[in-house]
Each structure stands twice: as C-alpha cells, then as structure tokens.
Amino acid sequence: MSFFLCPASEQQLTTPDEFHKAIRDLNVIKAPGPNGVPNRALKYLPKLAVSLLARLLNAVLRTHHFPPKSRQARFISILKPRKDPALPSSYRPISRLDTIGKLFEMILLARILHVVNDGVPMRDEEFGFRPRYSTSLQLAHLVDRITRNLGERSLTGAVFLDVPKDFDTIWIDGLNKLTLLNFPSYIVHTISSYLRDRTSKPPPIRPCNLFKACELDWLRGY
C-alpha cells in the first residue's frame, strides 16, 4: 500500500489564539496574492472571523487537503541587473501567494519546527530554517575555519551548490522518508497536498496610454 493511502497520525490542531498571533506576525508591506487581500486587512479581522479561519485550518489538518485557492499564485517577472531584456532567462519570477494560505503555512511550519527541534537529529552544520541559526552565523563559522587553517598553513576546500528550480523539482513521492525521522504522518500528508497541483497566473493586463508610453520611451532615449 502506498504511504499516502495509509492512515495519518493524530493531528496537533490550532486555536484562535495561535491564529491571532500568526496574524500579528504578518508583514504588512508584503504584496497580496491572487485574492487581493492585503496583510494589513487581516489584522483588523474580528474574533469571529479569526475563529472561523482557525476552524478552516483544523479541517485542512484533519483532511490533509490544502485548498486549491491557497495553492494558486500570481506571478510577476523582474528583470535581473545587467541582463538582456529580450531573453526570458533574464527575468526573475516572483510568486505572490494567497494571504490566507500564508497563515496556514506559518502554523504548519511551527509544527514542523517543533518536530525538527525536539525529535530529529540534525548536524551542527545545518543552519537552514532553524531558530537562532542564521546565514551570518554560518559565514562567521566559515571565516573562522579559514582563518584557523591559514594559521596552521593548511588549505581550505569549499563547495557551493546552487540548485535551480528546487521548489519545482521536489521529490513529492519521497516525502514518506520524513517518517523515518519521526515526523508525524499528518504533517507529511499535508505537505504533500500543499506541494501538489500548484498553479500560477499572470497579473491582469491593464490598458495603458499609448501617448504616455511613447513619451516615456522618448525620455529614455529609445
């Protein structure tokens, strides 16, 4: 039997208080996703709306089914510095996610980190997504190692790996290996639903003033 057909473990459900704290932690300057609801608006939700959203997330945790709307993104393309604008590879795609979906992600991440910090053996060199660990601290470790080796007249080797499109190439069917690290199966099921069948759409095309566009082109020297 496939792992994803097996019964899931007991869920750690959320509460309105936890959901309200997640709303307080939202960054108000972040752009909204496809639903157009800004984070600032969520901070003014009444208690009843927060309770209903908490119930909705608990339904997600019970059924291990992320809503399709929360798996939809609106993407924009930003030209990379000193790149040819005629080449598609010169643009950096930015996906704007659903604001409600972001809240679900934050609460699910809290459960993942709880498992990672309490029950999963991690190497000291692993700094990704861990509290009190940062890129700056990792760089300080690297500089300290290089300085120490220079003092001992020895060489330092380093390998830097950049995986392109890593989010798009996640081995979803391999998530069952997380259970070998004592991850609750309900979390693995929910992550699987979150990663599957994701969609994106471009922003709406707005009519532009042709004369204004030509004027801007003239000012730029085109």
Coordinates of C-alpha atoms in Angstrom, one line a residue:
M1 CA 0.0 0.0 0.0
S2 CA 1.2 3.5 -0.8
F3 CA 2.3 5.6 2.2
F4 CA -0.2 8.3 1.2
L5 CA -3.1 5.9 1.4
C6 CA -2.1 4.9 5.0
P7 CA -3.9 6.4 8.0
A8 CA -2.4 9.6 9.3
S9 CA -1.3 10.2 12.9
E10 CA -3.2 12.3 15.4
Q11 CA -3.2 16.0 14.4
Q12 CA -1.9 18.9 16.5
L13 CA -4.8 21.3 15.9
T14 CA -4.6 25.1 16.1
T15 CA -6.5 27.5 18.2
P16 CA -7.9 31.1 17.6
D17 CA -5.2 32.4 19.9
E18 CA -2.4 30.8 17.8
F19 CA -4.1 32.0 14.7
H20 CA -4.4 35.6 16.0
K21 CA -0.7 35.5 16.9
A22 CA 0.2 34.4 13.4
I23 CA -1.9 37.4 12.0
R24 CA 0.0 39.8 14.3
D25 CA 3.3 38.5 12.9
L26 CA 2.3 39.1 9.3
N27 CA 4.4 41.7 7.4
V28 CA 2.0 44.5 6.3
I29 CA 4.2 45.7 3.5
K30 CA 4.0 42.4 1.6
A31 CA 2.1 42.4 -1.7
P32 CA -1.2 40.5 -1.7
G33 CA -1.7 37.4 -3.8
P34 CA -4.5 36.4 -6.2
N35 CA -7.3 37.2 -3.8
G36 CA -6.1 40.8 -3.5
V37 CA -6.5 40.8 0.3
P38 CA -3.5 42.7 1.9
N39 CA -2.0 41.5 5.2
R40 CA -2.9 44.8 6.8
A41 CA -6.6 44.0 6.3
L42 CA -6.3 40.6 8.2
K43 CA -5.1 42.5 11.3
Y44 CA -8.5 44.1 11.6
L45 CA -10.5 40.8 11.4
P46 CA -13.0 40.4 14.3
K47 CA -12.6 37.5 16.7
L48 CA -15.4 35.5 15.0
A49 CA -13.6 35.6 11.6
V50 CA -10.3 34.5 13.3
S51 CA -12.2 31.6 14.9
L52 CA -13.7 30.6 11.6
L53 CA -10.3 30.7 9.9
A54 CA -8.8 28.6 12.7
R55 CA -11.6 26.0 12.2
L56 CA -10.9 26.0 8.5
L57 CA -7.2 25.3 9.1
N58 CA -8.1 22.5 11.5
A59 CA -10.2 21.0 8.7
V60 CA -7.0 21.2 6.5
L61 CA -5.0 19.4 9.2
R62 CA -7.7 16.7 9.6
T63 CA -8.2 16.0 5.9
H64 CA -4.6 16.7 4.8
H65 CA -6.1 18.7 1.9
F66 CA -4.7 22.2 1.2
P67 CA -7.4 24.3 -0.5
P68 CA -6.7 24.8 -4.3
K69 CA -7.1 28.6 -3.9
S70 CA -4.2 28.6 -1.4
R71 CA -2.1 26.7 -3.9
Q72 CA -2.5 29.4 -6.5
A73 CA 0.0 32.2 -7.0
R74 CA 0.1 35.3 -9.1
F75 CA 3.5 35.8 -10.7
I76 CA 5.4 38.8 -11.9
S77 CA 8.7 39.0 -13.7
I78 CA 11.5 41.3 -12.6
L79 CA 14.5 42.0 -14.9
K80 CA 17.8 40.9 -13.4
P81 CA 20.5 43.6 -13.2
R82 CA 22.7 43.9 -16.4
K83 CA 20.7 41.3 -18.2
D84 CA 19.3 41.3 -21.8
P85 CA 15.6 42.1 -21.5
A86 CA 14.9 40.2 -24.8
L87 CA 15.8 36.9 -23.1
P88 CA 13.3 35.1 -20.9
S89 CA 16.1 33.8 -18.7
S90 CA 17.0 37.4 -17.8
Y91 CA 13.9 37.7 -15.6
R92 CA 13.4 36.6 -12.0
P93 CA 9.9 35.2 -11.4
I94 CA 8.2 36.3 -8.2
S95 CA 5.2 34.4 -7.0
R96 CA 2.7 36.3 -4.8
L97 CA 0.9 33.7 -2.7
D98 CA -2.6 33.9 -1.1
T99 CA -2.6 35.7 2.2
I100 CA -4.8 33.2 4.0
G101 CA -2.6 30.4 2.6
K102 CA 0.4 32.1 4.1
L103 CA -1.2 32.0 7.5
F104 CA -1.8 28.3 7.1
E105 CA 1.9 27.9 6.1
M106 CA 3.1 29.7 9.2
I107 CA 1.1 27.5 11.5
L108 CA 2.1 24.3 9.7
L109 CA 5.8 25.5 9.8
A110 CA 5.5 25.9 13.6
R111 CA 4.6 22.2 13.8
I112 CA 7.4 21.2 11.5
L113 CA 10.0 23.1 13.5
H114 CA 8.7 21.7 16.8
V115 CA 9.4 18.2 15.4
V116 CA 12.8 19.2 14.0
N117 CA 14.0 20.9 17.2
D118 CA 12.7 18.2 19.6
G119 CA 13.0 14.8 17.8
V120 CA 15.0 15.0 14.6
P121 CA 18.8 14.5 14.8
M122 CA 20.4 17.5 13.0
R123 CA 24.0 18.0 12.1
D124 CA 25.6 21.1 13.7
E125 CA 26.5 22.3 10.2
E126 CA 22.8 22.6 9.3
F127 CA 21.6 26.2 9.6
G128 CA 18.6 26.2 7.3
F129 CA 15.2 27.0 8.9
R130 CA 16.4 26.6 12.5
P131 CA 15.8 29.1 15.3
R132 CA 18.9 31.1 16.5
Y133 CA 20.8 30.0 13.3
S134 CA 21.4 32.4 10.5
T135 CA 23.4 32.9 7.3
S136 CA 25.6 35.5 9.1
L137 CA 26.5 32.9 11.8
Q138 CA 27.3 30.3 9.2
L139 CA 29.6 32.8 7.4
A140 CA 31.3 33.5 10.7
H141 CA 31.9 29.8 11.2
L142 CA 33.4 29.6 7.7
V143 CA 35.7 32.6 8.2
D144 CA 36.8 31.2 11.5
R145 CA 37.6 27.8 9.9
I146 CA 39.6 29.5 7.0
T147 CA 41.5 31.8 9.5
R148 CA 42.4 28.8 11.6
N149 CA 43.6 26.8 8.6
L150 CA 45.7 29.7 7.4
G151 CA 47.4 29.9 10.8
E152 CA 48.1 26.2 10.5
R153 CA 49.4 26.6 6.9
S154 CA 46.7 24.2 5.6
L155 CA 44.3 24.6 2.7
T156 CA 40.5 25.0 3.0
G157 CA 38.2 23.5 0.5
A158 CA 34.6 24.6 0.0
V159 CA 31.7 23.5 -2.3
F160 CA 28.9 25.9 -3.1
L161 CA 25.8 24.3 -4.6
D162 CA 23.0 26.3 -6.2
V163 CA 20.0 24.2 -7.2
P164 CA 17.9 25.9 -9.9
K165 CA 14.1 25.5 -9.7
D166 CA 14.5 23.4 -6.5
F167 CA 10.8 24.1 -5.5
D168 CA 9.6 22.9 -8.8
T169 CA 11.6 19.7 -8.7
I170 CA 10.8 18.5 -5.2
W171 CA 10.5 14.7 -5.0
I172 CA 7.0 14.7 -3.5
D173 CA 6.6 10.9 -3.5
G174 CA 9.8 10.7 -1.4
L175 CA 8.3 12.7 1.4
N176 CA 7.4 9.4 3.1
K177 CA 11.1 9.2 4.2
L178 CA 10.3 12.0 6.6
T179 CA 8.5 9.4 8.8
L180 CA 11.9 7.8 9.3
L181 CA 12.9 11.0 11.1
N182 CA 9.8 10.7 13.4
F183 CA 7.7 13.2 11.5
P184 CA 4.0 12.8 12.2
S185 CA 2.4 11.4 9.2
Y186 CA -0.4 14.0 9.2
I187 CA 2.3 16.7 8.6
V188 CA 3.7 14.7 5.7
H189 CA 0.3 14.2 4.2
T190 CA -0.5 17.9 4.4
I191 CA 2.9 18.9 2.9
S192 CA 2.2 16.6 0.0
S193 CA -1.1 18.2 -0.6
Y194 CA 0.4 21.7 -0.3
L195 CA 3.1 20.9 -3.0
R196 CA 0.9 19.1 -5.5
D197 CA -1.1 20.7 -8.3
R198 CA 0.1 24.2 -7.7
T199 CA -0.9 26.8 -10.3
S200 CA 0.0 30.4 -11.1
K201 CA -1.4 33.1 -13.3
P202 CA 0.0 36.5 -14.5
P203 CA -1.4 39.7 -13.2
P204 CA -4.3 41.3 -15.0
I205 CA -3.4 43.4 -18.1
R206 CA -4.3 47.0 -17.6
P207 CA -5.0 49.3 -20.5
C208 CA -2.2 51.9 -21.0
N209 CA -2.0 55.3 -22.5
L210 CA -0.1 54.9 -25.8
F211 CA 0.9 58.5 -26.0
K212 CA 2.2 58.3 -22.4
A213 CA 4.2 55.2 -23.3
C214 CA 5.7 56.8 -26.3
E215 CA 6.6 59.9 -24.2
L216 CA 8.4 57.7 -21.6
D217 CA 10.3 55.9 -24.4
W218 CA 11.4 59.3 -25.8
L219 CA 12.6 60.4 -22.4
R220 CA 14.6 57.1 -22.0
G221 CA 16.2 57.7 -25.4
Y222 CA 14.6 54.8 -27.3

